[in-house]
Short mmCIF file of C-alpha atoms in Angstrom, two decimals:
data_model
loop_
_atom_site.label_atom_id
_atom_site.label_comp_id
_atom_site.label_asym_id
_atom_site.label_seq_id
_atom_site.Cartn_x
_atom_site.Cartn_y
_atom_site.Cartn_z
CA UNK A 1249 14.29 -26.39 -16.18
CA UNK A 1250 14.17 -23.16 -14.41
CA UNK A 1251 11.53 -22.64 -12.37
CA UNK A 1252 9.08 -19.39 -13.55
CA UNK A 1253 8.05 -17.16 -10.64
CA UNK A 1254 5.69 -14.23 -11.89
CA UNK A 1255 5.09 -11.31 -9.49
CA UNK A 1256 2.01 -8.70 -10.66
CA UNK A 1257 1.96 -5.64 -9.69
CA UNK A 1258 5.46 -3.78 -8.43
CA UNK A 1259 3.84 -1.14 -5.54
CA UNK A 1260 6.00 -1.94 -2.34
CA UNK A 1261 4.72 -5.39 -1.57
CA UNK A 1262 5.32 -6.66 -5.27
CA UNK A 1263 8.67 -4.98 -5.98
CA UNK A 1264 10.34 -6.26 -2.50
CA UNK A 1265 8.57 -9.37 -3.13
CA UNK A 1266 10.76 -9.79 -6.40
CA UNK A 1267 13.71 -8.13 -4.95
CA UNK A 1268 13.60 -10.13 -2.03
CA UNK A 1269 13.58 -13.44 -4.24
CA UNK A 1270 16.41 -12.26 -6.50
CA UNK A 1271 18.70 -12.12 -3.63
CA UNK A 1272 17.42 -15.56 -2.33
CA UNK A 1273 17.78 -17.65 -5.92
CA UNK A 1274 19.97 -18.22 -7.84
CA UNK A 1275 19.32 -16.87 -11.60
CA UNK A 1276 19.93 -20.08 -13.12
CA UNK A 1277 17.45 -21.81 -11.09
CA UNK A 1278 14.98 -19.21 -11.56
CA UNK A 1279 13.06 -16.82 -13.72
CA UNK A 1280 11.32 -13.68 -12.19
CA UNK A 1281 9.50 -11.72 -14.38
CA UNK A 1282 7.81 -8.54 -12.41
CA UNK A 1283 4.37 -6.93 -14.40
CA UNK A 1284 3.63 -3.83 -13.74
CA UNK A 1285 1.71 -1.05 -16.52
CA UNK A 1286 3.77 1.53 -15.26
CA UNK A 1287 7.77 2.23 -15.69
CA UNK A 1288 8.73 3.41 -12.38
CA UNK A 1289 8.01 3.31 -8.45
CA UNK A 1290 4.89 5.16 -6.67
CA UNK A 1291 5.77 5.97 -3.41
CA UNK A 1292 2.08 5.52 -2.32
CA UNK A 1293 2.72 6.52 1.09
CA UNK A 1294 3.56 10.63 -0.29
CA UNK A 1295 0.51 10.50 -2.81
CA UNK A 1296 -1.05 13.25 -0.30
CA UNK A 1297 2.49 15.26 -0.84
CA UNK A 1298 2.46 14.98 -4.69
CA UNK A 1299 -1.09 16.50 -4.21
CA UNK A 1300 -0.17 19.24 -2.34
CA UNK A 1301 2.28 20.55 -4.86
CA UNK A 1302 5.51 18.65 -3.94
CA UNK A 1303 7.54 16.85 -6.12
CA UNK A 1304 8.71 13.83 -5.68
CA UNK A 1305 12.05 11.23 -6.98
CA UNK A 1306 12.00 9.56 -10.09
CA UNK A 1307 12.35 5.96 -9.30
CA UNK A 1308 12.58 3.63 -12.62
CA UNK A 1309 12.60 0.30 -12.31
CA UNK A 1310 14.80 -0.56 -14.98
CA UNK A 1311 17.70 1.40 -12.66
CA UNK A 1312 16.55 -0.47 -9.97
CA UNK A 1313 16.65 -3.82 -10.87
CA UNK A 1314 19.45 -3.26 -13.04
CA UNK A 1315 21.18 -6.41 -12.64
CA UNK A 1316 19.44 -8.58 -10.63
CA UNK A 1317 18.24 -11.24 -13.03
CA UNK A 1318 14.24 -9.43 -12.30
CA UNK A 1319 12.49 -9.14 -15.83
CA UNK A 1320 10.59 -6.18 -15.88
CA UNK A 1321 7.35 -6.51 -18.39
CA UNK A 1322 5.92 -3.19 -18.55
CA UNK A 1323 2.22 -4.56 -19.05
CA UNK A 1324 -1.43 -4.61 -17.32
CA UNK A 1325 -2.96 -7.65 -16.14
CA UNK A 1326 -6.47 -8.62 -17.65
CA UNK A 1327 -6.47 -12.29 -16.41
CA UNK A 1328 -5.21 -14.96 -13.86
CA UNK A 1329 -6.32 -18.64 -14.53
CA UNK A 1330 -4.88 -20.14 -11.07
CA UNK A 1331 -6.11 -23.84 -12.71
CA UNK A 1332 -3.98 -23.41 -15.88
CA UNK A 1333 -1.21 -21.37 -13.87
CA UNK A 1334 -1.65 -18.33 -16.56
CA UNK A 1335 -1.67 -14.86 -16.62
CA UNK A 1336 -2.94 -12.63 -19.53
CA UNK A 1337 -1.27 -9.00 -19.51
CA UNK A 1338 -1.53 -6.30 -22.22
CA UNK A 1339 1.41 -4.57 -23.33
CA UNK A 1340 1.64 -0.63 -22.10
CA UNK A 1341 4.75 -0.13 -24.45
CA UNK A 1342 6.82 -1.71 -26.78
CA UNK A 1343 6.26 -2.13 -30.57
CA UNK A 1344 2.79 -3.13 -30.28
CA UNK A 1345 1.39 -1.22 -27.28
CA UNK A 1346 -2.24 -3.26 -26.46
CA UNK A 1347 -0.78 -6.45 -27.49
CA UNK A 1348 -2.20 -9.41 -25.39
CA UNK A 1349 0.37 -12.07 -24.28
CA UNK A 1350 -0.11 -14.92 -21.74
CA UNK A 1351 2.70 -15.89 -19.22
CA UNK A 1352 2.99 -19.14 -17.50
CA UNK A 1353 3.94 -19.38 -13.93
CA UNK A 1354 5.29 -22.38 -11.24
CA UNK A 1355 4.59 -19.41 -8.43
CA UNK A 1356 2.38 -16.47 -8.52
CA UNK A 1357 2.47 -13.47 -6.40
CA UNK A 1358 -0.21 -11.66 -6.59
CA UNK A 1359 0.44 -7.92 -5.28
CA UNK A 1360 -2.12 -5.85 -7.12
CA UNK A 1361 -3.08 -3.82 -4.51
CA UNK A 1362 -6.51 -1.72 -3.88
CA UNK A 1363 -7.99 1.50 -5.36
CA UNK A 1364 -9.95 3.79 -3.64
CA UNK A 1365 -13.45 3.24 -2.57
CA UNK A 1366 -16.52 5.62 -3.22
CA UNK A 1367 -18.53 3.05 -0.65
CA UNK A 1368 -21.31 3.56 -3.25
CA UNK A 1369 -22.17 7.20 -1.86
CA UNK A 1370 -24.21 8.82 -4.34
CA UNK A 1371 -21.92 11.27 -6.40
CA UNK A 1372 -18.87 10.48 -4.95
CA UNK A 1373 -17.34 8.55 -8.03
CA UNK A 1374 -18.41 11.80 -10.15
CA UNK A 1375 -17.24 14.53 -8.14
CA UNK A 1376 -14.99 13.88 -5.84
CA UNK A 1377 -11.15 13.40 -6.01
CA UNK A 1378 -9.00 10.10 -4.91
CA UNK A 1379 -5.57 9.60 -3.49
CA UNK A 1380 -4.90 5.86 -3.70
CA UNK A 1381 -3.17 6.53 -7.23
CA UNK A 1382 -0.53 8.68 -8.66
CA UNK A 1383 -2.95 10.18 -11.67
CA UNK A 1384 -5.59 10.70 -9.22
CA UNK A 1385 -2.45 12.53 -6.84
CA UNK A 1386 -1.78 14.08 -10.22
CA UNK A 1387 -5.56 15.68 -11.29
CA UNK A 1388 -6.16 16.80 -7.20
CA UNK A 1389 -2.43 18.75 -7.58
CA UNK A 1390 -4.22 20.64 -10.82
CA UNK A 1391 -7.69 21.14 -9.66
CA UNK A 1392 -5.74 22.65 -6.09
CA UNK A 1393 -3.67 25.26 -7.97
CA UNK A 1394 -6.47 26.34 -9.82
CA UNK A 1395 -8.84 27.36 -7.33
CA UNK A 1396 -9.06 30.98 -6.42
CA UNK A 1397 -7.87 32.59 -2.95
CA UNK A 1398 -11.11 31.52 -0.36
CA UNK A 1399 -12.21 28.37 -2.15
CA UNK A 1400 -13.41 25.85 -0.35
CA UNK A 1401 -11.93 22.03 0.39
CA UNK A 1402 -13.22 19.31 2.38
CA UNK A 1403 -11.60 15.89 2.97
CA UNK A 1404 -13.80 13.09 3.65
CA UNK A 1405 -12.62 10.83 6.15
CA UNK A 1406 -10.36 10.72 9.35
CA UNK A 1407 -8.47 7.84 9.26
CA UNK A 1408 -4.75 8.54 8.32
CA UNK A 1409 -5.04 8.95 4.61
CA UNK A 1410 -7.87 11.85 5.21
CA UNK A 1411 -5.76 13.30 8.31
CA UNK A 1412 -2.73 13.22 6.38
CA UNK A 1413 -4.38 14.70 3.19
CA UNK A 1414 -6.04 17.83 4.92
CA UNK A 1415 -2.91 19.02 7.16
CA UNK A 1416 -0.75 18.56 3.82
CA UNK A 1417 -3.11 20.80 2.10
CA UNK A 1418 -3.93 23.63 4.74
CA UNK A 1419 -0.31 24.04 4.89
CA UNK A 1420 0.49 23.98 1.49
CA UNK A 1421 -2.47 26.15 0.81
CA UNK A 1422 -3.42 28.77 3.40
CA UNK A 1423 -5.21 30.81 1.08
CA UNK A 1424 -7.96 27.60 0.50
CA UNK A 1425 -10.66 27.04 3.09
CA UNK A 1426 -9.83 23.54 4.00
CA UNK A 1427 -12.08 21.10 6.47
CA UNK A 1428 -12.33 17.92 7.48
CA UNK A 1429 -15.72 15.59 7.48
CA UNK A 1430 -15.47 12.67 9.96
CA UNK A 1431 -17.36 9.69 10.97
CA UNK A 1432 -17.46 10.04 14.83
CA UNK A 1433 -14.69 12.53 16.36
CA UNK A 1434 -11.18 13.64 15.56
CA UNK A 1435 -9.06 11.04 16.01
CA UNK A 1436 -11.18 8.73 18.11
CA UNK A 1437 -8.70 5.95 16.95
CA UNK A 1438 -5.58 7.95 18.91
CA UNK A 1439 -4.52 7.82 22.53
CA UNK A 1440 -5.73 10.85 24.52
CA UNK A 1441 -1.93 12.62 23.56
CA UNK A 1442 -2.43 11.47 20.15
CA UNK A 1443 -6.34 13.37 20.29
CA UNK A 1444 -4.50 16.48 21.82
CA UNK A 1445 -1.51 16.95 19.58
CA UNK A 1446 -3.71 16.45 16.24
CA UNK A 1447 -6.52 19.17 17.50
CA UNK A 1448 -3.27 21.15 18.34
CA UNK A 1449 -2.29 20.62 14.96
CA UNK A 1450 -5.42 21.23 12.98
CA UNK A 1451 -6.28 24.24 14.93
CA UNK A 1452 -2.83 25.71 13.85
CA UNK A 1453 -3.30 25.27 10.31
CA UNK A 1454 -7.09 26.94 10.07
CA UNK A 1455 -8.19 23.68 9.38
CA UNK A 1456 -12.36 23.33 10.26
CA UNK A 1457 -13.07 19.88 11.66
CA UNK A 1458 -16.69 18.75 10.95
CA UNK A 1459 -17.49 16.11 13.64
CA UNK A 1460 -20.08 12.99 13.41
CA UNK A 1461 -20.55 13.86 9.84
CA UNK A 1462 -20.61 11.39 7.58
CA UNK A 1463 -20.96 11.91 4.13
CA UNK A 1464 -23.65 10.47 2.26
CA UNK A 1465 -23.85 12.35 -1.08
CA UNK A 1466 -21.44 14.64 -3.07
CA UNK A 1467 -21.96 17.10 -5.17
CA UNK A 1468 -20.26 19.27 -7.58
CA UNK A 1469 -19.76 22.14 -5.23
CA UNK A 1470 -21.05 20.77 -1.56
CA UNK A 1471 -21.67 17.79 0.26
CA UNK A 1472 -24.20 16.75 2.63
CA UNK A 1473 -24.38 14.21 5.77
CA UNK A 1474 -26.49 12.23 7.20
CA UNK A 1475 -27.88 14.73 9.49
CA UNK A 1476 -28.82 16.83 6.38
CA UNK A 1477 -26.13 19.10 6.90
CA UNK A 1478 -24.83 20.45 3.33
CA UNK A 1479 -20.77 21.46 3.25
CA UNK A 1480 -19.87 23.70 0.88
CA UNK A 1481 -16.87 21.82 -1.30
CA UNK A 1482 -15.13 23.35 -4.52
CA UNK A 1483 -13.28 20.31 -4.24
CA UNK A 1484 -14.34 17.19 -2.30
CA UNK A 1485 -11.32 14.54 -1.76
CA UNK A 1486 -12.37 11.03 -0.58
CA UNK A 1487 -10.33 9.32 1.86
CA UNK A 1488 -12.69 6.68 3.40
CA UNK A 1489 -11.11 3.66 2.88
CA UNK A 1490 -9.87 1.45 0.16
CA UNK A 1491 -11.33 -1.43 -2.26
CA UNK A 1492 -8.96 -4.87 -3.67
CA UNK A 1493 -8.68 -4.70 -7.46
CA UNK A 1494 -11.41 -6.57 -9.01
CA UNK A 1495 -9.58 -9.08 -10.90
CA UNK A 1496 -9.09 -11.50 -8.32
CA UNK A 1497 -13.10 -12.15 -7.99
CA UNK A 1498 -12.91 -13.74 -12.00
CA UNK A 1499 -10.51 -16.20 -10.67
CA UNK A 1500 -10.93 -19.91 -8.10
CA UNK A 1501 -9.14 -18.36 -5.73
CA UNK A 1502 -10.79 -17.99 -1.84
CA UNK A 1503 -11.70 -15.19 -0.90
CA UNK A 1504 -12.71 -12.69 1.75
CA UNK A 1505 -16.04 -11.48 1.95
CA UNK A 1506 -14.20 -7.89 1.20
CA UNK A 1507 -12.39 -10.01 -1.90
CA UNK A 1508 -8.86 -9.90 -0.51
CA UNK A 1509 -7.50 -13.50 -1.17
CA UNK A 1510 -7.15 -15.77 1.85
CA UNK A 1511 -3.72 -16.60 2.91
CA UNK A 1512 -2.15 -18.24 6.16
CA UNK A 1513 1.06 -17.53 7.73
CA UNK A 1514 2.80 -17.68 4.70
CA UNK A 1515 1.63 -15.28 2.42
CA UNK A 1516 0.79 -19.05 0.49
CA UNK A 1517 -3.28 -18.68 -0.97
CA UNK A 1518 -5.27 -21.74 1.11
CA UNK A 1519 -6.80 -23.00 -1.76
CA UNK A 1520 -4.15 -22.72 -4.50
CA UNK A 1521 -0.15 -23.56 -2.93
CA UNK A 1522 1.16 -22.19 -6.36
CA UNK A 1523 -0.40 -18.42 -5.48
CA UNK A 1524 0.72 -15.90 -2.72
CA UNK A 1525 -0.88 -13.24 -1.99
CA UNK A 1526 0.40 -9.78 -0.41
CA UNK A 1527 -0.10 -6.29 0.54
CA UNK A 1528 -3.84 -4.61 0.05
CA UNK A 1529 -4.77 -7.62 -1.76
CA UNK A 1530 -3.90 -10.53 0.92
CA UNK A 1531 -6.20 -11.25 3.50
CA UNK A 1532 -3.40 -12.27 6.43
CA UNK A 1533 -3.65 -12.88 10.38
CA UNK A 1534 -1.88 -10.82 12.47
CA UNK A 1535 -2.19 -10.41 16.68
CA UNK A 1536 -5.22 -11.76 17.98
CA UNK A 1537 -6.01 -13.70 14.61
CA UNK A 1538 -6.97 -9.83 13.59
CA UNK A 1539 -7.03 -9.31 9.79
CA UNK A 1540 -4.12 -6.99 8.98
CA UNK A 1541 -5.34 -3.67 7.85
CA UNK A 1542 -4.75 -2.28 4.17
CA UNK A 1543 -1.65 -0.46 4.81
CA UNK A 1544 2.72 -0.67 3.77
CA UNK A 1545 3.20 -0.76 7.58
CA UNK A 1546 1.24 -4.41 6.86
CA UNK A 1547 2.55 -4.53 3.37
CA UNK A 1548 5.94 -4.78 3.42
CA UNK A 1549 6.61 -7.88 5.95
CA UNK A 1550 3.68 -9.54 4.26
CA UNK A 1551 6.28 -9.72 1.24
CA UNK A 1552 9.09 -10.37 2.75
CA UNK A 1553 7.08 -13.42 4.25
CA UNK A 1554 6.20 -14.68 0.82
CA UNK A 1555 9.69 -13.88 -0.56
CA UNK A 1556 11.20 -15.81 1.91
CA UNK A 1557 8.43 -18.61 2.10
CA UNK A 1558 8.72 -19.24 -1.62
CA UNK A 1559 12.57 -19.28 -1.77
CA UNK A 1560 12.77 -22.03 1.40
CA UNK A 1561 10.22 -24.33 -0.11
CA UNK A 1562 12.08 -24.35 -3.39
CA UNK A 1563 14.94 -24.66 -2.02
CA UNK A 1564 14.11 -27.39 0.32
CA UNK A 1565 14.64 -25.99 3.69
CA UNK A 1566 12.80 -25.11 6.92
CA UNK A 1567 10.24 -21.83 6.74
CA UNK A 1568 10.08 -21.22 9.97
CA UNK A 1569 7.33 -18.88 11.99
CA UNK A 1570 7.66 -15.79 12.47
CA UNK A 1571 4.23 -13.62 13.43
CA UNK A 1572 3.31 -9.83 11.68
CA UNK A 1573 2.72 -7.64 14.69
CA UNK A 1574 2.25 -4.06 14.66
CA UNK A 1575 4.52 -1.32 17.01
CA UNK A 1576 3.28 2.38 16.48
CA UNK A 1577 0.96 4.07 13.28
CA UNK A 1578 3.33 6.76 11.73
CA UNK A 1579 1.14 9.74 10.91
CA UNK A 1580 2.73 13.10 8.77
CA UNK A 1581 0.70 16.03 9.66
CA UNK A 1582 2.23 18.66 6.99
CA UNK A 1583 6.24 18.69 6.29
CA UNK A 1584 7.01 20.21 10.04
CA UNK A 1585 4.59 17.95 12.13
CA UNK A 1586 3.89 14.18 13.20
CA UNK A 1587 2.54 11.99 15.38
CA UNK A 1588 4.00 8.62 16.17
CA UNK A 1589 0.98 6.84 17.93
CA UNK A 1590 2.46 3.53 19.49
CA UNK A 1591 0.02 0.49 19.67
CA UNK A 1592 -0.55 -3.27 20.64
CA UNK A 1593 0.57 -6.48 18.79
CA UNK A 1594 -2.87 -6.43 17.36
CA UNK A 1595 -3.03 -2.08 16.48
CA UNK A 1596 -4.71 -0.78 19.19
CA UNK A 1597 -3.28 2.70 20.68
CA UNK A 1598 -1.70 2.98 24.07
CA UNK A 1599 -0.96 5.82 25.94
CA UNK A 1600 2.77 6.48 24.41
CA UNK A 1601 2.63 8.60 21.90
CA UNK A 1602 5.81 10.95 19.91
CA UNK A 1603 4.55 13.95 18.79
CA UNK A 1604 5.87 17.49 16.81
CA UNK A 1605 9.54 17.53 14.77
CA UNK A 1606 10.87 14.64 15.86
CA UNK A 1607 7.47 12.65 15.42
CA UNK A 1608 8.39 14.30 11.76
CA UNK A 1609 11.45 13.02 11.30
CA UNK A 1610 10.49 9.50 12.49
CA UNK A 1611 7.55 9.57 9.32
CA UNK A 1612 10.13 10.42 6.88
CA UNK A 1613 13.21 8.13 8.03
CA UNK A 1614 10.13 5.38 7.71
CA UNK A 1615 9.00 6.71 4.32
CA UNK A 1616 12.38 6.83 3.10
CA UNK A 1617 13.59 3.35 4.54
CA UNK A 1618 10.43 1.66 2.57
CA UNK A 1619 11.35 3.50 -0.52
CA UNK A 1620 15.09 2.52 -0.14
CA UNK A 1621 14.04 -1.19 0.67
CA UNK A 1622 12.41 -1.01 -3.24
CA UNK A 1623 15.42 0.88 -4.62
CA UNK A 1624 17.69 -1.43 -3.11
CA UNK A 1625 16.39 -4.93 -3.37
CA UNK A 1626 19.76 -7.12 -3.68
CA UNK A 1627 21.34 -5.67 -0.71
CA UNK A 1628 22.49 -7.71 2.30
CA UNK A 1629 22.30 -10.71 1.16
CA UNK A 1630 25.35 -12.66 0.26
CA UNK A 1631 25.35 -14.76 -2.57
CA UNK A 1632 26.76 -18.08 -0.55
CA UNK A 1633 23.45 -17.73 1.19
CA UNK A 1634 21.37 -18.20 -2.52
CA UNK A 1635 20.73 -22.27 -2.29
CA UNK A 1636 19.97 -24.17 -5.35
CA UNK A 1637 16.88 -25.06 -5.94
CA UNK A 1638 16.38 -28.80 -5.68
CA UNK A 1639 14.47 -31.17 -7.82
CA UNK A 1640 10.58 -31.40 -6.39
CA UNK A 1641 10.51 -28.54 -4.49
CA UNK A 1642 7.56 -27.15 -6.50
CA UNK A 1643 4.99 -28.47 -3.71
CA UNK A 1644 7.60 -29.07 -0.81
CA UNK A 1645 5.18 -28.17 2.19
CA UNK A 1646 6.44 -25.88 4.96
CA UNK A 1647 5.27 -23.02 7.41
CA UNK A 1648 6.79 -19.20 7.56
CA UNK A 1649 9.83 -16.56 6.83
CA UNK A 1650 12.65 -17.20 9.66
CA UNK A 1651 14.73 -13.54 9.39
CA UNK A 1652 11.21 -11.55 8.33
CA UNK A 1653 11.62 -7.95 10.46
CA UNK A 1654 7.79 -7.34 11.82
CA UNK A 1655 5.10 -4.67 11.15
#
């Protein structure tokens, strides 16, 4: 009997995840069946581009797992029963669009990702705009090209979706009167290089930078801090931080106090060995037993780790240890500009830092090597190398990935 792996969700964690296993099983040991509502890729990581006015590749899944034995089921998911190993989804297409249909699973992985989070500031669900989707990428891009020469724009949030978001925008549109809301200062997370060159930066592009202001309401056409300072905001786009999808709080799973499923080394749930978790919605260990943060820097090894966990237990062999670290934050500051902050094991910045064109070039080769490792997720692994899966091997125990490249 073949066993049934089920992957949800097919951002970069989930479609590696099943890409990654394809190339490790054989297809008559296994079934993979990959749910996802929508028919091709999001390159998350350019959502601030998209907004901007930029266009970006068409990547469908059914041309990218053309082949590979991966069952795409274009569906949502309304339920996971980890104690009857079942997932309900709802058909997106097909004949009977809505349809419910339950899908039994041997393994889970569970790569639904996050949303955006409104942190419960008044107005802020009703006014402003989000970037952790492609529709909400989508409506910003509109509500931008509509605004008249002078208009105003302030991102909430300096972390690198908000820094990332307002150079993309000032540069895209100079005619807008674009600022930036922060927390505590510009950058405070940076090396003192990193500080410099994204002042530098903002400066350049007209870009007002509104320091130790956090936001605590939004309204249609301002928004005010906690100091009682109102900003005047045609458009408000909220970049403070992201929230796990919801659905894993209905289930038995553990979790987080922040509902991210708890996972060890192995991507494997500790309190169901059928279920791993990855990506936004895993809560994993990194340097330091630090929580990795929400991020595809974090994401992607975190499913390579589960890929590769999964295929050695079935197949009977070693998983040996390997531990996520981090190297350097990649930030894009508009299409001509970067920064290329270096960091600890455990994220925090050291002095190093790339900066300008070249920090540029870095952000895109890494953009375009995570969107290559989705569109390609067969290669480089011979097929001598796929082991049969042997009787048992549902529950054989076993630690982490061997070959699993680090954050």
């Amino acid at each position: 009997m073949q066993h049934r792996i089920v992957v949800l969700g097919a951002g970069y964690t989930g479609a590696i995840a099943a890409g990654r296993l394809a190339r490790r099983l054989r297809p008559e040991d296994v079934t993979i069946t990959l749910v996802n509502p929508e028919p091709d890729f999001v390159e998350r990581v350019r959502l601030h581009q998209l907004a901007a006015g930029q266009d970006l590749k068409a990547r469908p899944f059914r041309a990218m797992f053309a082949g590979t034995g991966v069952r795409l089921k274009l569906a949502g998911v309304t339920a996971v029963d980890v104690e009857r190993k079942a997932v309900t989804v709802t058909a997106a297409d097909g004949p009977e669009p809505g349809a419910e249909e339950v899908l039994e699973y041997d393994t889970l992985v569970y790569a639904l990702g996050s949303g955006w989070n409104d942190g419960g500031v008044p107005g802020a669900a009703e006014h402003a705009h989000e970037l952790s989707s492609r529709a909400g990428a989508l409506r910003l891009r509109d509500r931008l090209a509509a605004l008249a020469d002078g208009r105003s724009v302030v991102v909430v949030g300096g972390g690198l979706t908000g820094v990332e978001a307002v150079t993309e925008i000032a540069e895209a549109h100079p005619r807008l009167d674009v600022s930036l809301a922060v927390r505590g200062t510009l950058g405070d997370w940076l090396s003192e290089k990193g500080r410099a060159h994204l002042r530098k930066v903002t400066g350049r592009l007209g870009i007002t930078v509104h320091e130790h202001a956090a936001v605590d309401s939004v309204g249609y056409n301002h928004v005010t801090t906690a100091d009682g300072r109102s900003l005047p905001a045609d458009v408000t786009v909220w970049t403070t931080g992201f929230a796990t999808h919801g659905l894993a709080r209905s289930t038995a799973l553990e979790l987080a106090d922040d509902g991210r499923i708890v996972v060890d080394g192995t991507m494997r749930s500790v309190s169901h060995p059928d279920v791993y978790a990855v990506g936004d919605a895993a809560r994993a260990l990194g340097a330091e037993d630090k929580p990795l943060r929400m991020s595809c820097a974090s994401g992607v090894p975190m499913a390579w780790q589960a890929a590769d966990a999964i295929a050695a237990r079935l197949t009977g062999v070693k998983v040996p240890e390997v531990p996520l670290r981090y190297f350097n934050q990649c930030v894009s500051l508009g299409r001509g500009e970067g920064l290329i902050q270096f960091v600890t094991a455990d994220d925090r910045s050291v002095d190093r830092a790339l900066t300008g064109r070249l920090a540029a070039f870095y952000k895109e080769v890494v953009c375009k090597g995570a969107a290559w490792g989705v569109a390609n997720p067969t290669m480089g692994l011979p097929a001598r190398r796929r082991p049969v899966v042997t009787a048992g091997a549902r529950t054989a125990p076993g630690p982490v990935p061997a070959d699993a490249p680090t954050v």
